[in-house]
Coordinates of C-alpha atoms in Angstrom, one line a residue:
M1288 CA -51.6 -124.8 185.3
K1289 CA -49.9 -122.4 183.3
T1290 CA -51.9 -121.4 180.5
P1291 CA -49.5 -123.0 177.8
R1292 CA -48.1 -119.7 175.5
W1293 CA -49.3 -120.9 171.9
R1294 CA -53.2 -120.4 173.2
M1295 CA -52.8 -117.6 175.0
L1296 CA -51.7 -116.3 171.5
A1297 CA -54.0 -118.1 170.1
T1298 CA -56.9 -117.0 171.6
I1299 CA -56.2 -112.9 171.3
A1300 CA -58.6 -111.3 170.0
W1301 CA -59.5 -108.0 168.8
C1302 CA -62.4 -106.2 168.3
S1303 CA -63.3 -102.7 167.8
V1304 CA -67.0 -102.2 169.2
A1305 CA -67.6 -98.4 166.5
W1306 CA -70.9 -97.3 165.3
L1307 CA -71.4 -96.1 161.4
G1308 CA -74.4 -94.8 162.2
S1309 CA -75.9 -97.9 161.9
A1310 CA -77.1 -100.9 164.0
V1311 CA -76.5 -103.2 162.0
A1312 CA -74.4 -105.7 163.1
S1313 CA -72.3 -106.4 160.0
E1314 CA -71.0 -102.9 160.5
V1315 CA -69.7 -102.7 164.0
P1316 CA -65.7 -103.5 162.9
F1317 CA -64.7 -106.9 164.1
L1318 CA -61.8 -108.2 164.1
R1319 CA -61.2 -112.6 165.8
G1320 CA -58.5 -114.8 165.0
E1321 CA -57.5 -118.6 166.2
F1322 CA -54.9 -120.8 165.2
I1323 CA -55.4 -123.5 164.2
R1324 CA -53.7 -125.4 166.0
P1325 CA -50.8 -125.0 168.0
P1326 CA -47.2 -124.2 167.3
E1327 CA -44.7 -126.7 166.3
N1328 CA -41.4 -127.2 163.9
L1329 CA -42.2 -128.4 161.1
H1330 CA -43.2 -126.3 158.1
N1331 CA -46.6 -124.9 158.0
H1332 CA -47.6 -122.7 155.0
G1333 CA -49.5 -122.2 151.8
S1334 CA -53.3 -122.5 153.6
C1335 CA -55.7 -122.1 151.1
L1336 CA -59.3 -121.6 152.5
V1337 CA -62.8 -122.5 151.7
E1338 CA -66.4 -122.1 152.1
A1339 CA -68.8 -125.3 152.2
P1340 CA -72.2 -124.8 150.8
N1341 CA -73.4 -126.2 154.5
G1342 CA -70.9 -123.0 156.4
D1343 CA -68.0 -124.5 157.0
L1344 CA -65.1 -123.8 156.3
I1345 CA -61.8 -126.1 154.9
V1346 CA -58.6 -125.4 155.2
C1347 CA -55.8 -126.8 153.2
W1348 CA -51.6 -126.1 153.6
F1349 CA -49.3 -128.3 153.1
N1350 CA -46.4 -129.4 155.7
G1351 CA -43.5 -131.7 156.7
S1352 CA -39.1 -131.5 157.4
G1353 CA -39.0 -128.9 153.8
E1354 CA -39.2 -129.5 150.7
R1355 CA -36.0 -128.6 149.4
T1356 CA -35.1 -130.7 151.6
A1357 CA -37.0 -133.5 152.9
D1358 CA -39.5 -135.8 151.4
D1359 CA -42.2 -136.2 154.4
C1360 CA -43.8 -133.0 153.1
R1361 CA -48.1 -133.5 152.5
I1362 CA -51.6 -132.0 152.1
L1363 CA -53.4 -131.2 154.8
G1364 CA -56.6 -130.3 156.0
A1365 CA -59.3 -129.2 158.7
R1366 CA -62.7 -128.5 158.7
L1367 CA -64.5 -125.3 161.2
V1368 CA -67.8 -126.2 161.7
R1369 CA -70.5 -123.6 161.2
G1370 CA -70.6 -122.3 164.9
A1371 CA -67.6 -123.4 166.3
T1372 CA -64.3 -121.5 167.5
T1373 CA -62.5 -124.6 167.3
W1374 CA -61.1 -126.4 164.0
S1375 CA -61.3 -130.0 163.7
P1376 CA -58.4 -131.8 163.8
R1377 CA -56.4 -132.1 161.4
F1378 CA -56.5 -135.3 158.2
V1379 CA -53.9 -135.5 155.2
M1380 CA -55.5 -134.4 151.6
A1381 CA -52.8 -136.0 149.6
D1382 CA -49.8 -137.4 150.5
T1383 CA -47.6 -139.1 147.6
P1384 CA -45.6 -141.9 149.6
G1385 CA -41.3 -140.8 148.5
F1386 CA -42.2 -137.3 147.7
P1387 CA -43.5 -133.5 148.7
D1388 CA -46.9 -132.5 148.2
T1389 CA -46.6 -128.8 149.1
N1390 CA -48.1 -125.3 147.4
C1391 CA -51.9 -126.4 147.7
C1392 CA -54.8 -124.5 146.5
L1393 CA -59.1 -125.3 146.3
F1394 CA -62.6 -124.0 144.8
I1395 CA -66.1 -125.6 145.4
D1396 CA -67.1 -125.3 141.7
P1397 CA -70.5 -124.5 140.3
Q1398 CA -71.6 -128.3 140.4
Q1399 CA -70.9 -127.7 144.8
R1400 CA -67.1 -130.0 143.7
L1401 CA -64.7 -129.6 146.1
W1402 CA -61.3 -129.7 144.1
L1403 CA -57.8 -129.5 145.5
I1404 CA -55.4 -129.0 143.1
W1405 CA -51.5 -128.5 144.2
P1406 CA -48.0 -130.0 142.9
T1407 CA -45.7 -133.0 143.5
I1408 CA -42.2 -132.1 144.1
L1409 CA -40.0 -135.1 142.0
D1410 CA -36.9 -133.8 143.1
N1411 CA -36.7 -131.4 146.0
H1412 CA -36.6 -128.1 143.0
W1413 CA -39.3 -126.4 142.4
E1414 CA -38.7 -126.1 139.1
S1415 CA -39.5 -131.0 138.6
A1416 CA -43.0 -130.0 140.5
L1417 CA -46.2 -132.0 138.6
L1418 CA -49.6 -130.3 139.3
K1419 CA -52.2 -132.8 139.9
V1420 CA -55.8 -132.8 141.0
K1421 CA -58.2 -134.3 143.0
I1422 CA -61.9 -133.6 143.0
A1423 CA -64.9 -134.2 146.0
E1424 CA -67.8 -134.4 146.4
S1425 CA -68.8 -135.5 150.1
Y1426 CA -66.9 -133.0 151.9
Q1427 CA -69.4 -132.1 154.2
R1428 CA -69.1 -133.8 157.3
P1429 CA -66.6 -134.5 159.2
G1430 CA -62.5 -135.9 158.6
A1431 CA -61.9 -135.3 155.3
P1432 CA -62.6 -135.1 152.1
E1433 CA -63.6 -138.2 150.4
W1434 CA -62.0 -138.3 146.6
K1435 CA -63.7 -139.5 143.5
T1436 CA -60.7 -138.9 141.2
Q1437 CA -57.6 -137.9 141.3
D1438 CA -55.7 -137.3 138.0
V1439 CA -52.0 -135.2 137.3
I1440 CA -52.7 -131.3 134.8
H1441 CA -50.6 -131.4 131.6
V1442 CA -49.4 -128.1 131.5
K1443 CA -48.9 -127.4 127.5
P1444 CA -47.7 -124.3 126.6
G1445 CA -49.1 -123.4 123.0
P1446 CA -47.0 -123.5 119.5
E1447 CA -47.0 -119.2 121.2
F1448 CA -45.2 -119.9 123.6
A1449 CA -41.4 -119.9 123.3
A1450 CA -41.5 -116.6 119.9
T1451 CA -43.6 -114.5 123.3
V1452 CA -40.8 -115.7 125.8
Q1453 CA -38.3 -114.2 123.1
R1454 CA -40.0 -111.3 122.1
A1455 CA -40.8 -110.2 125.9
V1456 CA -37.2 -110.8 127.9
E1457 CA -35.5 -109.0 125.1
K1458 CA -36.3 -105.5 127.3
F1459 CA -34.2 -107.0 129.7
R1460 CA -30.8 -107.6 127.6
A1461 CA -30.6 -104.0 128.6
R1462 CA -29.7 -104.8 131.6
A1463 CA -28.1 -107.7 131.7
G1464 CA -24.8 -106.4 132.7
E1465 CA -27.4 -107.5 135.9
P1466 CA -26.1 -110.9 137.3
K1467 CA -30.2 -111.6 138.6
I1468 CA -31.8 -109.9 135.8
K1469 CA -29.0 -112.1 132.9
E1470 CA -30.1 -115.4 134.8
F1471 CA -33.8 -114.8 133.9
V1472 CA -32.3 -113.9 130.3
D1473 CA -30.4 -117.5 130.2
Y1474 CA -32.2 -119.7 131.7
A1475 CA -36.1 -118.6 130.1
L1476 CA -34.8 -117.9 126.4
A1477 CA -33.0 -121.7 127.3
A1478 CA -35.4 -123.1 128.7
S1479 CA -38.5 -121.9 126.4
Q1480 CA -37.4 -124.0 123.8
D1481 CA -37.4 -127.2 125.9
K1482 CA -40.4 -129.7 126.3
L1483 CA -40.4 -131.0 129.2
K1484 CA -38.4 -127.7 131.0
S1485 CA -42.0 -126.3 130.1
R1486 CA -43.8 -128.7 131.1
L1487 CA -42.8 -129.3 134.5
G1488 CA -42.7 -126.6 137.4
W1489 CA -45.4 -125.5 137.0
M1490 CA -47.5 -125.1 141.2
T1491 CA -50.3 -123.3 142.0
R1492 CA -50.4 -120.1 144.5
A1493 CA -53.9 -118.4 145.4
H1494 CA -57.8 -120.1 144.4
P1495 CA -58.6 -120.7 141.0
F1496 CA -60.9 -118.2 139.1
V1497 CA -64.0 -119.4 138.0
L1498 CA -65.6 -117.1 135.2
D1499 CA -69.8 -116.5 134.2
G1500 CA -70.1 -120.5 135.6
R1501 CA -68.4 -122.0 132.7
R1502 CA -64.6 -121.5 132.2
L1503 CA -62.3 -122.6 135.3
I1504 CA -58.5 -120.2 135.3
V1505 CA -56.2 -122.2 137.1
P1506 CA -53.4 -119.5 138.0
L1507 CA -49.9 -121.0 137.3
Y1508 CA -46.5 -119.6 138.5
S1509 CA -43.3 -121.5 137.4
D1510 CA -40.2 -121.0 140.3
G1511 CA -37.2 -122.7 136.9
F1512 CA -38.7 -118.9 134.2
N1513 CA -39.7 -117.3 137.1
F1514 CA -43.1 -115.6 135.7
S1515 CA -46.5 -116.8 135.2
L1516 CA -49.3 -118.7 133.0
M1517 CA -52.8 -119.9 133.4
A1518 CA -54.1 -123.2 133.0
I1519 CA -57.4 -123.1 131.4
T1520 CA -60.2 -125.5 130.8
D1521 CA -64.2 -125.4 129.9
D1522 CA -64.8 -128.8 130.1
W1523 CA -64.4 -128.9 133.9
G1524 CA -60.9 -130.3 133.7
A1525 CA -61.5 -132.3 130.5
T1526 CA -59.2 -131.2 128.4
W1527 CA -57.0 -128.1 128.7
H1528 CA -54.6 -125.7 127.7
T1529 CA -52.7 -122.7 128.6
S1530 CA -52.5 -118.3 128.1
T1531 CA -49.8 -117.0 127.0
P1532 CA -46.9 -116.5 129.4
L1533 CA -47.0 -113.1 131.9
V1534 CA -43.6 -112.1 130.9
G1535 CA -42.8 -110.0 134.0
E1536 CA -39.0 -109.2 136.1
G1537 CA -39.8 -112.3 138.1
N1538 CA -44.1 -112.3 139.1
V1539 CA -45.3 -115.5 140.2
Q1540 CA -48.5 -116.2 142.1
P1541 CA -50.9 -114.2 140.4
S1542 CA -54.9 -113.6 142.0
I1543 CA -57.4 -113.3 140.0
V1544 CA -60.3 -110.6 140.1
R1545 CA -62.9 -109.4 137.5
R1546 CA -63.9 -105.5 136.2
R1547 CA -67.5 -105.0 136.3
D1548 CA -66.6 -103.7 131.9
G1549 CA -65.6 -107.8 131.9
S1550 CA -62.4 -108.2 131.8
L1551 CA -59.8 -110.0 134.5
Y1552 CA -57.3 -108.0 136.2
T1553 CA -54.4 -110.5 138.3
M1554 CA -51.8 -109.3 140.9
M1555 CA -49.1 -111.6 141.2
R1556 CA -46.2 -111.7 144.0
D1557 CA -43.1 -109.5 142.7
N1558 CA -39.9 -111.9 142.8
G1559 CA -37.7 -109.1 140.3
L1560 CA -35.5 -105.9 141.4
P1561 CA -36.2 -103.2 143.5
P1562 CA -38.4 -100.8 144.3
Q1563 CA -40.3 -104.4 144.2
R1564 CA -44.2 -104.3 143.6
I1565 CA -46.9 -105.7 143.1
Q1566 CA -47.2 -106.7 140.1
Q1567 CA -49.7 -106.4 137.5
A1568 CA -51.3 -108.0 133.9
S1569 CA -54.5 -107.5 132.7
S1570 CA -57.0 -109.9 129.7
K1571 CA -60.1 -108.5 127.7
D1572 CA -60.3 -111.5 126.2
R1573 CA -61.1 -114.0 129.1
G1574 CA -57.6 -115.2 130.6
E1575 CA -56.2 -116.4 126.8
T1576 CA -54.2 -112.9 125.9
W1577 CA -52.5 -110.2 128.5
T1578 CA -50.1 -107.3 128.9
D1579 CA -47.4 -106.7 129.7
V1580 CA -47.1 -107.0 133.0
T1581 CA -46.5 -103.3 135.0
D1582 CA -45.9 -102.4 138.4
S1583 CA -48.4 -101.7 141.0
D1584 CA -47.5 -98.7 143.6
L1585 CA -48.1 -100.9 146.1
P1586 CA -44.8 -102.4 148.2
D1587 CA -44.0 -106.6 147.6
P1588 CA -41.5 -108.2 149.6
G1589 CA -41.1 -111.3 147.5
A1590 CA -44.1 -113.0 149.4
G1591 CA -47.2 -114.4 148.7
L1592 CA -50.8 -112.0 148.0
E1593 CA -54.4 -112.7 147.1
I1594 CA -57.2 -110.2 146.0
I1595 CA -60.4 -110.8 145.5
A1596 CA -63.4 -108.4 145.2
L1597 CA -66.4 -108.6 147.1
A1598 CA -70.1 -109.0 146.5
N1599 CA -70.5 -105.0 146.5
G1600 CA -68.0 -103.9 144.3
H1601 CA -65.3 -103.4 146.1
W1602 CA -61.6 -105.3 146.2
V1603 CA -59.7 -106.7 148.8
V1604 CA -56.4 -107.3 148.7
I1605 CA -54.3 -109.5 151.3
N1606 CA -50.4 -109.1 151.3
N1607 CA -46.9 -107.9 152.6
D1608 CA -47.3 -104.2 152.9
T1609 CA -43.2 -103.7 153.5
E1610 CA -40.3 -103.5 151.0
Q1611 CA -38.2 -106.8 152.7
G1612 CA -39.4 -109.2 155.5
R1613 CA -42.3 -110.3 155.8
H1614 CA -43.2 -109.1 159.5
S1615 CA -46.6 -107.7 158.5
L1616 CA -48.9 -108.8 156.9
C1617 CA -52.1 -105.9 156.0
V1618 CA -55.4 -105.9 154.0
R1619 CA -56.5 -103.3 151.7
L1620 CA -60.4 -102.0 150.3
S1621 CA -61.0 -100.5 147.1
D1622 CA -64.3 -98.7 145.8
D1623 CA -63.4 -97.9 142.3
E1624 CA -61.2 -101.9 141.2
G1625 CA -58.1 -100.9 142.4
R1626 CA -57.4 -97.6 140.9
T1627 CA -56.9 -96.4 144.8
W1628 CA -56.9 -98.7 147.8
K1629 CA -58.3 -95.6 149.9
W1630 CA -58.8 -98.1 153.7
S1631 CA -55.7 -100.5 154.9
R1632 CA -55.0 -102.0 158.3
H1633 CA -52.3 -104.1 159.6
L1634 CA -53.6 -108.0 160.5
E1635 CA -50.2 -108.2 162.0
R1636 CA -46.9 -105.8 162.4
D1637 CA -43.7 -106.1 164.8
E1638 CA -40.4 -104.5 164.3
P1639 CA -38.3 -105.5 161.7
G1640 CA -35.7 -106.8 163.5
A1641 CA -33.7 -110.4 165.1
D1642 CA -37.5 -110.3 167.3
A1643 CA -39.7 -110.3 164.3
G1644 CA -42.6 -113.1 163.5
R1645 CA -42.3 -114.2 160.1
Y1646 CA -45.9 -113.8 158.4
G1647 CA -47.3 -114.3 154.7
Y1648 CA -48.6 -117.0 151.6
P1649 CA -52.4 -115.5 152.4
S1650 CA -56.0 -117.0 151.8
I1651 CA -58.7 -114.9 151.9
L1652 CA -63.0 -115.7 151.1
Q1653 CA -66.3 -113.7 151.6
A1654 CA -68.5 -116.0 153.1
K1655 CA -72.0 -115.9 152.4
D1656 CA -72.8 -113.0 155.4
G1657 CA -71.6 -110.7 153.7
T1658 CA -67.4 -111.3 156.2
L1659 CA -64.4 -112.1 155.8
H1660 CA -61.2 -115.0 156.6
A1661 CA -59.1 -115.1 156.2
T1662 CA -55.7 -118.0 157.1
Y1663 CA -52.2 -117.1 156.3
S1664 CA -48.8 -118.8 157.7
V1665 CA -47.2 -118.0 160.9
Q1666 CA -43.5 -118.4 162.3
L1667 CA -43.4 -116.6 165.5
R1668 CA -41.2 -113.7 167.6
P1669 CA -38.0 -116.6 168.8
S1670 CA -39.4 -114.4 172.0
L1671 CA -42.4 -115.7 172.4
A1672 CA -42.1 -118.9 170.4
A1673 CA -41.9 -122.2 173.5
K1674 CA -39.7 -125.7 172.5
D1675 CA -40.8 -129.0 172.1
A1676 CA -40.2 -132.0 173.8
E1677 CA -37.1 -131.9 171.5
G1678 CA -35.9 -128.1 172.8
K1679 CA -36.5 -126.7 169.5
P1680 CA -39.1 -124.1 168.5
A1681 CA -42.0 -124.7 168.4
H1682 CA -43.2 -121.7 166.5
K1683 CA -44.9 -121.7 163.2
T1684 CA -48.1 -122.6 161.5
I1685 CA -51.6 -121.4 160.2
R1686 CA -53.5 -118.4 161.4
H1687 CA -57.5 -118.1 160.7
V1688 CA -59.1 -114.3 161.2
H1689 CA -62.2 -113.3 160.7
F1690 CA -63.1 -109.8 159.8
N1691 CA -65.4 -107.3 158.6
E1692 CA -65.1 -104.6 156.1
A1693 CA -66.2 -102.3 157.8
W1694 CA -62.7 -103.5 160.6
I1695 CA -60.1 -102.6 157.8
R1696 CA -62.7 -99.3 156.9
A1697 CA -62.0 -98.3 161.0
G1698 CA -57.7 -98.4 159.7
N1699 CA -55.0 -99.2 162.5
R1700 CA -55.4 -98.0 166.6

């Protein structure tokens, strides 16, 4: 019997056996990967990954016909039991009847509760996103979590929101002759003074950030405003307030790390004009206010990314390392808190063109054993995609990879 093409792809494992002057297993570079489920024609996108206290991995993503045109998108999940090599059958994490649910994220709080935060899209436009949250205490067993609470996170930017936006966009007026800049300036100025537009449309993407075990910061962005905002709670969701907005030239989908000096640093997707670079900003007051948004040195084609700090203080960022296209997905390692990125290696890299695959929206974590796990969206190269029963390309899925820091240091082969 011929092995299905997706199964051959899903079981490909990269392994570089090189000793770095030690026989410690964690120092042997390795990379293993598999598809969480077989590719299909439906959209599978926007995954987020956590490690449960018992060592299981739990992932969520959204699945459906397309949130911009259909109402069947829902949040699905799967589990990789500790020690297993095959993911569980998928299960439903959230499904609002008659509305698309999208861009989900997971995290586990200091009380060991599992949180799912996601937006429900009210009219198939991202600007209508309504932010929701579920919390589970029982989730370390087969199947879907048992959600104990569900609520809406009402995002209400502070009274300084409109004034801050107005001051920030003034610097773009000199370039208002460029259509994309003019559209951004006009929308930001008008919408920032509109209560409904400033309170709807905020969405999650990367992991929330827990500060000092007491403060939860949920990085948000708006496709309407095309910039970012932080939702903050000091009582685990009983009340929320927001940071000042992070207003740049299309800086969205923030991801947060903490520096050794206690300040916070965020990297953001670049939805602006070329040359496109990962956007960045910092905060010295626990996320309440942020510096001006600037370009980093790293390219970004307008695609999701995530940055994490490792237990040894090193930083890892995972993103599409191009200015155009999602045919290449890279992990980089820094030993000086992002001032330089001395090591990099590709998880995926196709030649650009009609037969290139698409890889993106990564989620990454460091497990308790020190190794790294990541998930990301995959759209297979057309030449590798099989057909489903209806003759449509079965080419979209979520991939999980497991690797270590030594694998990044070893560089591309």
